[in-house]
């Protein structure tokens, strides 16, 4: 019985992910169809690292408000806007309406860079479960204070759910971790 429920969950996640891919393709298609005379994005900073989330209560197949404690450690940064920034990280707690199939969360996060500078980002995130049990989170937002103020931000994470069967229990999934990235761009 559990296997059938898990298969239904995975099937629904695949449909949900396919819808997100279509929506993102349409959005990117609109952006790429813009006239060539418009301003171009200039990358100010790009980092790769690792992220981790814990969930209280655990994430289940049914959507519910969950407290998410999230952290990222960006160990490898390249910056044209500030070449001395080589690493950074953050830790926050936010609430979101999520399930094992997806959800959304709004965050305000302050990243502290190896230089001692900070960047505060306000962003909205879309959470989607992919077929291989990755919890993919894509945040889009703006730098509201500190280094890179006014620039656009995209933060992504592919957090692995090593206990997918927990989605079908009252306890739910209580933690995920995996690769995390951030890109900060500005119109030139």
XYZ file of N, CA and C in Angstrom:
564
model
N 0.820 -1.184 0.000
C 0.000 0.000 0.000
C 0.873 1.260 0.000
N 1.952 1.241 0.812
C 2.852 2.387 0.872
C 3.498 2.669 -0.472
N 3.886 1.601 -1.174
C 4.534 1.763 -2.484
C 3.579 2.438 -3.459
N 2.310 2.075 -3.413
C 1.320 2.692 -4.309
C 1.157 4.169 -3.983
N 1.118 4.513 -2.687
C 1.004 5.923 -2.280
C 2.239 6.698 -2.711
N 3.416 6.091 -2.526
C 4.658 6.746 -2.912
C 4.703 6.961 -4.419
N 4.237 5.979 -5.196
C 4.215 6.115 -6.659
C 3.270 7.237 -7.076
N 2.099 7.342 -6.401
C 1.172 8.438 -6.687
C 1.827 9.774 -6.382
N 2.550 9.841 -5.265
C 3.243 11.063 -4.856
C 4.295 11.456 -5.881
N 5.088 10.489 -6.323
C 6.126 10.751 -7.323
C 5.491 11.176 -8.648
N 4.405 10.522 -9.040
C 3.710 10.868 -10.282
C 3.174 12.296 -10.227
N 2.572 12.668 -9.114
C 2.060 14.038 -8.959
C 3.209 15.039 -8.972
N 4.331 14.672 -8.359
C 5.498 15.565 -8.349
C 6.015 15.784 -9.764
N 6.035 14.723 -10.564
C 6.493 14.852 -11.948
C 5.590 15.805 -12.724
N 4.260 15.662 -12.540
C 3.328 16.574 -13.216
C 3.546 18.002 -12.750
N 3.732 18.171 -11.462
C 3.953 19.499 -10.893
C 5.235 20.109 -11.452
N 6.289 19.304 -11.504
C 7.570 19.784 -12.024
C 7.448 20.131 -13.504
N 6.721 19.323 -14.262
C 6.530 19.606 -15.691
C 5.829 20.944 -15.868
N 4.848 21.234 -15.036
C 4.159 22.528 -15.106
C 5.093 23.678 -14.820
N 5.991 23.500 -13.832
C 6.962 24.542 -13.509
C 7.912 24.753 -14.680
N 8.373 23.673 -15.301
C 9.276 23.777 -16.445
C 8.610 24.551 -17.581
N 7.335 24.240 -17.857
C 6.609 24.948 -18.910
C 6.492 26.428 -18.559
N 6.108 26.721 -17.311
C 5.957 28.122 -16.893
C 7.282 28.872 -16.990
N 8.372 28.226 -16.557
C 9.679 28.887 -16.624
C 10.111 29.057 -18.075
N 9.806 28.084 -18.930
C 10.161 28.193 -20.346
C 9.436 29.363 -20.988
N 8.150 29.504 -20.653
C 7.382 30.632 -21.191
C 7.977 31.939 -20.689
N 8.288 31.999 -19.392
C 8.854 33.230 -18.825
C 10.184 33.562 -19.483
N 11.057 32.574 -19.626
C 12.346 32.835 -20.246
C 12.188 33.157 -21.725
N 11.198 32.556 -22.375
C 10.933 32.856 -23.782
C 10.534 34.309 -23.956
N 9.733 34.813 -23.033
C 9.327 36.224 -23.084
C 10.543 37.111 -22.891
N 11.422 36.750 -21.948
C 12.615 37.549 -21.695
C 13.545 37.540 -22.912
N 13.755 36.375 -23.515
C 14.680 36.296 -24.634
C 14.110 36.922 -25.896
N 12.796 37.097 -25.945
C 12.184 37.708 -27.112
C 12.204 39.234 -27.043
N 12.741 39.791 -25.955
C 12.800 41.243 -25.795
C 13.703 41.863 -26.855
N 13.441 43.102 -27.246
C 14.256 43.776 -28.256
C 15.722 43.882 -27.830
N 16.612 43.805 -28.802
C 18.048 43.837 -28.539
C 18.503 45.180 -27.987
N 17.721 46.236 -28.148
C 18.123 47.566 -27.706
C 17.996 47.724 -26.191
N 17.346 46.777 -25.497
C 17.188 46.893 -24.057
C 18.500 46.585 -23.344
N 18.571 47.006 -22.081
C 19.773 46.787 -21.281
C 20.024 45.297 -21.086
N 21.275 44.952 -20.844
C 21.667 43.564 -20.650
C 22.075 43.367 -19.189
N 21.833 42.155 -18.674
C 22.259 41.844 -17.317
C 23.772 41.688 -17.277
N 24.385 42.272 -16.247
C 25.811 42.117 -16.016
C 25.962 41.360 -14.707
N 26.655 40.244 -14.761
C 26.828 39.440 -13.567
C 27.815 40.115 -12.633
N 27.385 40.321 -11.387
C 28.250 40.915 -10.386
C 28.903 39.860 -9.503
N 28.189 38.758 -9.276
C 28.685 37.738 -8.368
C 28.022 36.401 -8.675
N 28.794 35.344 -8.632
C 28.265 33.994 -8.805
C 28.985 33.076 -7.822
N 28.209 32.323 -7.040
C 28.794 31.446 -6.025
C 28.169 30.064 -6.075
N 28.958 29.079 -5.729
C 28.477 27.701 -5.574
C 28.845 27.231 -4.180
N 28.004 26.378 -3.624
C 28.282 25.868 -2.289
C 27.299 24.790 -1.907
N 26.975 24.741 -0.618
C 26.074 23.726 -0.087
C 25.031 24.376 0.808
N 23.836 23.769 0.813
C 22.754 24.264 1.654
C 22.121 23.142 2.433
N 21.403 23.513 3.491
C 20.686 22.528 4.306
C 19.430 23.175 4.875
N 18.357 22.399 4.953
C 17.109 22.853 5.549
C 16.642 21.838 6.577
N 16.063 22.332 7.671
C 15.318 21.474 8.588
C 13.896 22.028 8.648
N 12.935 21.141 8.855
C 11.523 21.495 8.789
C 10.817 21.114 10.086
N 10.020 22.060 10.623
C 9.256 21.812 11.843
C 7.860 22.384 11.679
N 6.786 21.631 11.676
C 6.793 20.169 11.668
C 7.334 19.644 10.337
N 7.541 18.361 10.257
C 8.067 17.752 9.040
C 7.144 17.971 7.848
N 7.722 17.926 6.663
C 6.976 18.122 5.413
C 6.321 16.798 5.021
N 5.010 16.852 4.741
C 4.244 15.653 4.387
C 3.640 15.825 2.994
N 2.834 14.860 2.586
C 2.177 14.933 1.277
C 1.100 16.013 1.241
N 0.601 16.414 2.404
C -0.423 17.457 2.490
C 0.230 18.811 2.777
N -0.147 19.863 2.050
C 0.423 21.190 2.312
C 0.098 21.666 3.730
N 1.088 22.251 4.379
C 0.876 22.877 5.677
C 1.966 23.908 5.917
N 1.714 24.817 6.846
C 2.702 25.840 7.179
C 3.806 25.175 7.988
N 5.033 25.374 7.533
C 6.200 24.743 8.133
C 7.232 25.821 8.441
N 7.880 25.707 9.589
C 9.009 26.573 9.925
C 10.253 25.928 9.313
N 10.941 26.691 8.462
C 12.099 26.165 7.738
C 13.349 26.878 8.239
N 14.268 26.116 8.814
C 15.565 26.666 9.196
C 16.515 26.327 8.060
N 17.038 27.374 7.421
C 17.821 27.206 6.200
C 19.195 27.837 6.358
N 20.194 27.175 5.791
C 21.546 27.752 5.786
C 22.228 27.407 4.471
N 23.163 28.271 4.086
C 23.974 28.010 2.898
C 25.390 28.472 3.176
N 26.327 27.724 2.656
C 27.742 28.065 2.752
C 28.269 28.118 1.326
N 28.479 29.335 0.831
C 28.998 29.517 -0.523
C 30.525 29.570 -0.439
N 31.168 28.471 -0.797
C 32.612 28.367 -0.640
C 33.404 28.777 -1.852
N 32.730 29.000 -2.979
C 33.445 29.290 -4.217
C 32.717 30.406 -4.961
N 33.206 31.646 -4.807
C 32.569 32.805 -5.436
C 33.507 33.473 -6.432
N 32.916 33.946 -7.521
C 33.636 34.737 -8.520
C 32.836 36.022 -8.681
N 33.523 37.161 -8.599
C 32.806 38.426 -8.639
C 33.515 39.449 -9.514
N 32.737 40.041 -10.440
C 33.268 41.164 -11.208
C 32.954 42.467 -10.484
N 31.932 42.441 -9.619
C 31.536 43.633 -8.879
C 32.387 43.876 -7.654
N 33.000 42.841 -7.127
C 33.855 42.937 -5.947
C 34.757 41.703 -5.919
N 35.884 41.753 -6.633
C 36.752 40.576 -6.780
C 37.294 40.002 -5.471
N 37.248 40.785 -4.388
C 37.757 40.270 -3.115
C 36.766 39.327 -2.430
N 35.506 39.306 -2.901
C 34.531 38.366 -2.324
C 34.777 36.985 -2.926
N 35.141 36.036 -2.052
C 35.438 34.675 -2.509
C 34.563 33.620 -1.830
N 33.855 34.016 -0.760
C 32.977 33.071 -0.067
C 31.984 33.847 0.792
N 30.962 33.145 1.257
C 29.961 33.765 2.119
C 28.963 32.743 2.592
N 28.008 33.189 3.385
C 27.000 32.265 3.868
C 25.917 32.965 4.655
N 24.865 32.207 4.994
C 23.757 32.737 5.787
C 23.083 31.617 6.552
N 22.298 32.009 7.543
C 21.414 31.097 8.272
C 20.166 31.884 8.631
N 18.982 31.335 8.320
C 17.713 32.007 8.606
C 16.656 30.995 9.015
N 15.559 31.528 9.531
C 14.359 30.734 9.752
C 13.210 31.477 9.088
N 12.407 30.755 8.302
C 11.264 31.343 7.595
C 10.103 30.370 7.645
N 8.909 30.865 7.390
C 7.722 30.013 7.330
C 7.245 29.931 5.897
N 6.777 28.758 5.505
C 6.242 28.587 4.160
C 5.152 27.542 4.141
N 4.281 27.645 3.150
C 3.238 26.647 2.932
C 3.818 25.629 1.951
N 4.199 24.456 2.455
C 4.880 23.474 1.622
C 4.332 22.061 1.865
N 4.604 21.211 0.895
C 4.313 19.782 1.008
C 5.454 19.056 0.302
N 5.405 17.744 0.284
C 6.421 16.986 -0.445
C 6.302 17.188 -1.949
N 5.206 17.769 -2.417
C 5.015 18.020 -3.843
C 5.422 19.429 -4.261
N 5.513 20.344 -3.332
C 5.883 21.704 -3.694
C 5.406 22.699 -2.664
N 5.471 23.975 -3.049
C 5.037 25.028 -2.148
C 5.760 26.322 -2.435
N 5.671 27.232 -1.496
C 6.317 28.519 -1.675
C 6.690 29.135 -0.346
N 7.680 30.023 -0.394
C 8.145 30.700 0.815
C 8.761 32.038 0.433
N 8.542 33.040 1.266
C 9.185 34.342 1.103
C 10.264 34.459 2.171
N 11.417 35.003 1.779
C 12.521 35.117 2.736
C 13.151 36.510 2.675
N 13.753 36.880 3.778
C 14.696 37.984 3.819
C 15.929 37.398 4.475
N 17.029 37.429 3.761
C 18.253 36.786 4.233
C 19.417 37.773 4.117
N 20.278 37.767 5.117
C 21.481 38.587 5.063
C 22.681 37.660 4.913
N 23.369 37.808 3.801
C 24.555 36.999 3.517
C 25.771 37.763 4.009
N 26.634 37.092 4.740
C 27.884 37.701 5.195
C 29.012 37.135 4.350
N 29.771 38.041 3.704
C 30.861 37.644 2.814
C 32.176 37.578 3.570
N 33.158 36.915 2.994
C 34.473 36.781 3.622
C 35.136 38.136 3.879
N 34.713 39.172 3.190
C 35.274 40.520 3.371
C 34.683 41.244 4.570
N 33.647 40.663 5.177
C 32.938 41.312 6.271
C 31.735 42.112 5.785
N 31.629 42.315 4.471
C 30.480 43.011 3.900
C 29.255 42.109 3.993
N 28.070 42.727 3.936
C 26.830 41.954 3.943
C 25.963 42.352 2.760
N 25.086 41.439 2.384
C 24.105 41.652 1.321
C 22.772 41.131 1.847
N 21.765 42.014 1.917
C 20.444 41.594 2.370
C 19.555 41.410 1.146
N 18.936 40.240 1.058
C 18.119 39.860 -0.095
C 16.690 39.599 0.360
N 15.728 40.179 -0.339
C 14.312 39.839 -0.157
C 13.911 39.044 -1.390
N 13.388 37.840 -1.189
C 13.099 36.969 -2.325
C 11.880 36.096 -2.058
N 11.289 35.632 -3.141
C 10.181 34.689 -3.092
C 10.674 33.397 -3.720
N 10.376 32.280 -3.071
C 10.862 31.002 -3.554
C 9.760 30.050 -3.942
N 10.044 29.256 -4.944
C 9.164 28.186 -5.407
C 9.845 26.874 -5.074
N 9.124 25.983 -4.419
C 9.660 24.694 -4.005
C 8.997 23.606 -4.846
N 9.800 22.726 -5.455
C 9.272 21.644 -6.282
C 10.051 20.368 -5.983
N 9.341 19.262 -5.821
C 9.989 17.964 -5.652
C 10.217 17.361 -7.025
N 11.456 16.984 -7.311
C 11.759 16.343 -8.591
C 11.738 14.830 -8.419
N 11.634 14.108 -9.529
C 11.477 12.640 -9.465
C 12.574 11.892 -8.721
N 13.785 12.417 -8.667
C 14.869 11.707 -7.977
C 14.967 12.137 -6.508
N 13.861 12.661 -5.957
C 13.763 13.073 -4.558
C 14.599 14.297 -4.212
N 14.886 15.159 -5.206
C 15.518 16.427 -4.889
C 14.422 17.449 -4.627
N 14.587 18.215 -3.570
C 13.696 19.327 -3.296
C 14.371 20.542 -3.941
N 13.858 20.964 -5.082
C 14.466 22.076 -5.814
C 13.797 23.372 -5.378
N 14.613 24.313 -4.940
C 14.114 25.609 -4.502
C 14.754 26.678 -5.385
N 13.921 27.538 -5.965
C 14.415 28.650 -6.772
C 13.847 29.929 -6.176
N 14.742 30.787 -5.676
C 14.350 32.087 -5.125
C 14.721 33.164 -6.128
N 13.822 34.115 -6.324
C 14.118 35.292 -7.135
C 13.802 36.509 -6.296
N 14.709 37.490 -6.326
C 14.484 38.678 -5.516
C 15.443 39.791 -5.847
N 15.595 40.684 -4.882
C 16.398 41.891 -5.061
C 17.252 42.121 -3.824
N 18.432 42.697 -4.038
C 19.268 43.101 -2.912
C 18.678 44.404 -2.373
N 18.260 44.376 -1.106
C 17.597 45.536 -0.510
C 18.532 46.387 0.344
N 19.691 45.840 0.727
C 20.638 46.606 1.547
C 22.030 45.982 1.444
N 23.033 46.797 1.692
C 24.408 46.314 1.716
C 25.047 46.277 0.337
N 26.054 45.451 0.202
C 26.790 45.311 -1.057
C 25.830 44.853 -2.154
N 25.904 45.433 -3.322
C 25.091 45.120 -4.504
C 23.638 45.612 -4.398
N 23.347 46.600 -3.542
C 21.982 47.108 -3.390
C 21.358 47.426 -4.753
N 20.121 46.945 -4.941
C 19.379 47.183 -6.172
C 19.544 46.098 -7.226
N 20.512 45.224 -7.052
C 20.764 44.168 -8.037
C 19.738 43.043 -7.901
N 19.545 42.292 -8.985
C 18.652 41.134 -9.002
C 19.393 39.906 -8.479
N 18.650 39.014 -7.833
C 19.248 37.824 -7.231
C 18.455 36.588 -7.634
N 19.181 35.525 -7.979
C 18.586 34.199 -8.156
C 19.386 33.250 -7.268
N 18.667 32.604 -6.355
C 19.280 31.617 -5.474
C 18.626 30.274 -5.781
N 19.432 29.234 -5.950
C 18.893 27.900 -6.224
C 19.515 26.874 -5.289
N 18.771 25.832 -5.028
C 19.296 24.724 -4.233
C 18.613 23.437 -4.694
N 19.374 22.372 -4.759
C 18.843 21.038 -5.039
C 19.125 20.205 -3.798
N 18.171 20.214 -2.884
C 18.339 19.584 -1.582
C 17.784 18.165 -1.627
N 18.613 17.188 -1.311
C 18.227 15.795 -1.461
C 17.420 15.292 -0.272
N 16.291 14.680 -0.582
C 15.429 14.067 0.418
C 15.809 12.592 0.491
N 16.563 12.226 1.518
C 17.041 10.843 1.630
C 15.999 9.918 2.265
N 14.858 10.485 2.688
C 13.811 9.685 3.311
C 12.448 9.979 2.665
N 12.292 9.713 1.342
C 11.040 10.075 0.666
C 9.801 9.382 1.228
N 9.937 8.191 1.771
C 8.774 7.490 2.333
C 8.217 8.244 3.540
N 9.026 9.099 4.164
C 8.574 9.899 5.299
C 7.451 10.855 4.903
N 7.343 11.176 3.609
C 6.263 12.043 3.136
C 4.900 11.462 3.468
N 4.824 10.149 3.595
C 3.553 9.472 3.813
C 3.270 9.218 5.292
N 4.114 9.734 6.168
C 3.921 9.526 7.605
C 3.485 10.842 8.259
N 2.881 10.779 9.431
C 2.503 12.010 10.137
C 3.727 12.865 10.508
N 4.882 12.223 10.763
C 6.103 12.942 11.137
C 6.639 13.765 9.970
N 6.593 13.201 8.764
C 7.073 13.898 7.576
C 8.585 13.940 7.459
N 9.061 14.619 6.416
C 10.493 14.791 6.164
C 10.976 15.957 7.023
N 12.023 15.734 7.782
C 12.488 16.766 8.718
C 13.773 17.454 8.286
N 14.424 16.982 7.204
C 15.654 17.635 6.778
C 16.068 17.256 5.369
N 16.720 18.206 4.690
C 17.274 17.983 3.346
C 18.578 18.769 3.244
N 19.466 18.339 2.336
C 20.708 19.084 2.114
C 21.226 18.783 0.709
N 22.072 19.695 0.189
C 22.633 19.513 -1.144
C 23.239 20.785 -1.695
N 23.573 20.796 -2.991
C 24.235 21.945 -3.611
C 23.343 23.196 -3.623
N 23.971 24.352 -3.417
C 23.267 25.636 -3.437
C 24.090 26.651 -4.221
N 23.406 27.533 -4.954
C 24.087 28.546 -5.770
C 23.393 29.891 -5.626
N 24.137 30.951 -5.894
C 23.562 32.293 -5.929
C 24.208 33.064 -7.079
N 23.383 33.833 -7.776
C 23.886 34.730 -8.832
C 23.261 36.100 -8.600
N 24.097 37.118 -8.584
C 23.641 38.494 -8.426
C 23.986 39.242 -9.707
N 22.952 39.850 -10.316
C 23.165 40.566 -11.580
C 22.564 41.972 -11.493
N 23.037 42.807 -12.375
C 22.540 44.193 -12.432
C 22.421 44.600 -13.887
N 21.419 45.410 -14.201
C 21.272 45.913 -15.566
C 22.384 46.907 -15.860
N 23.004 46.754 -17.028
C 24.081 47.665 -17.414
C 23.540 48.757 -18.305
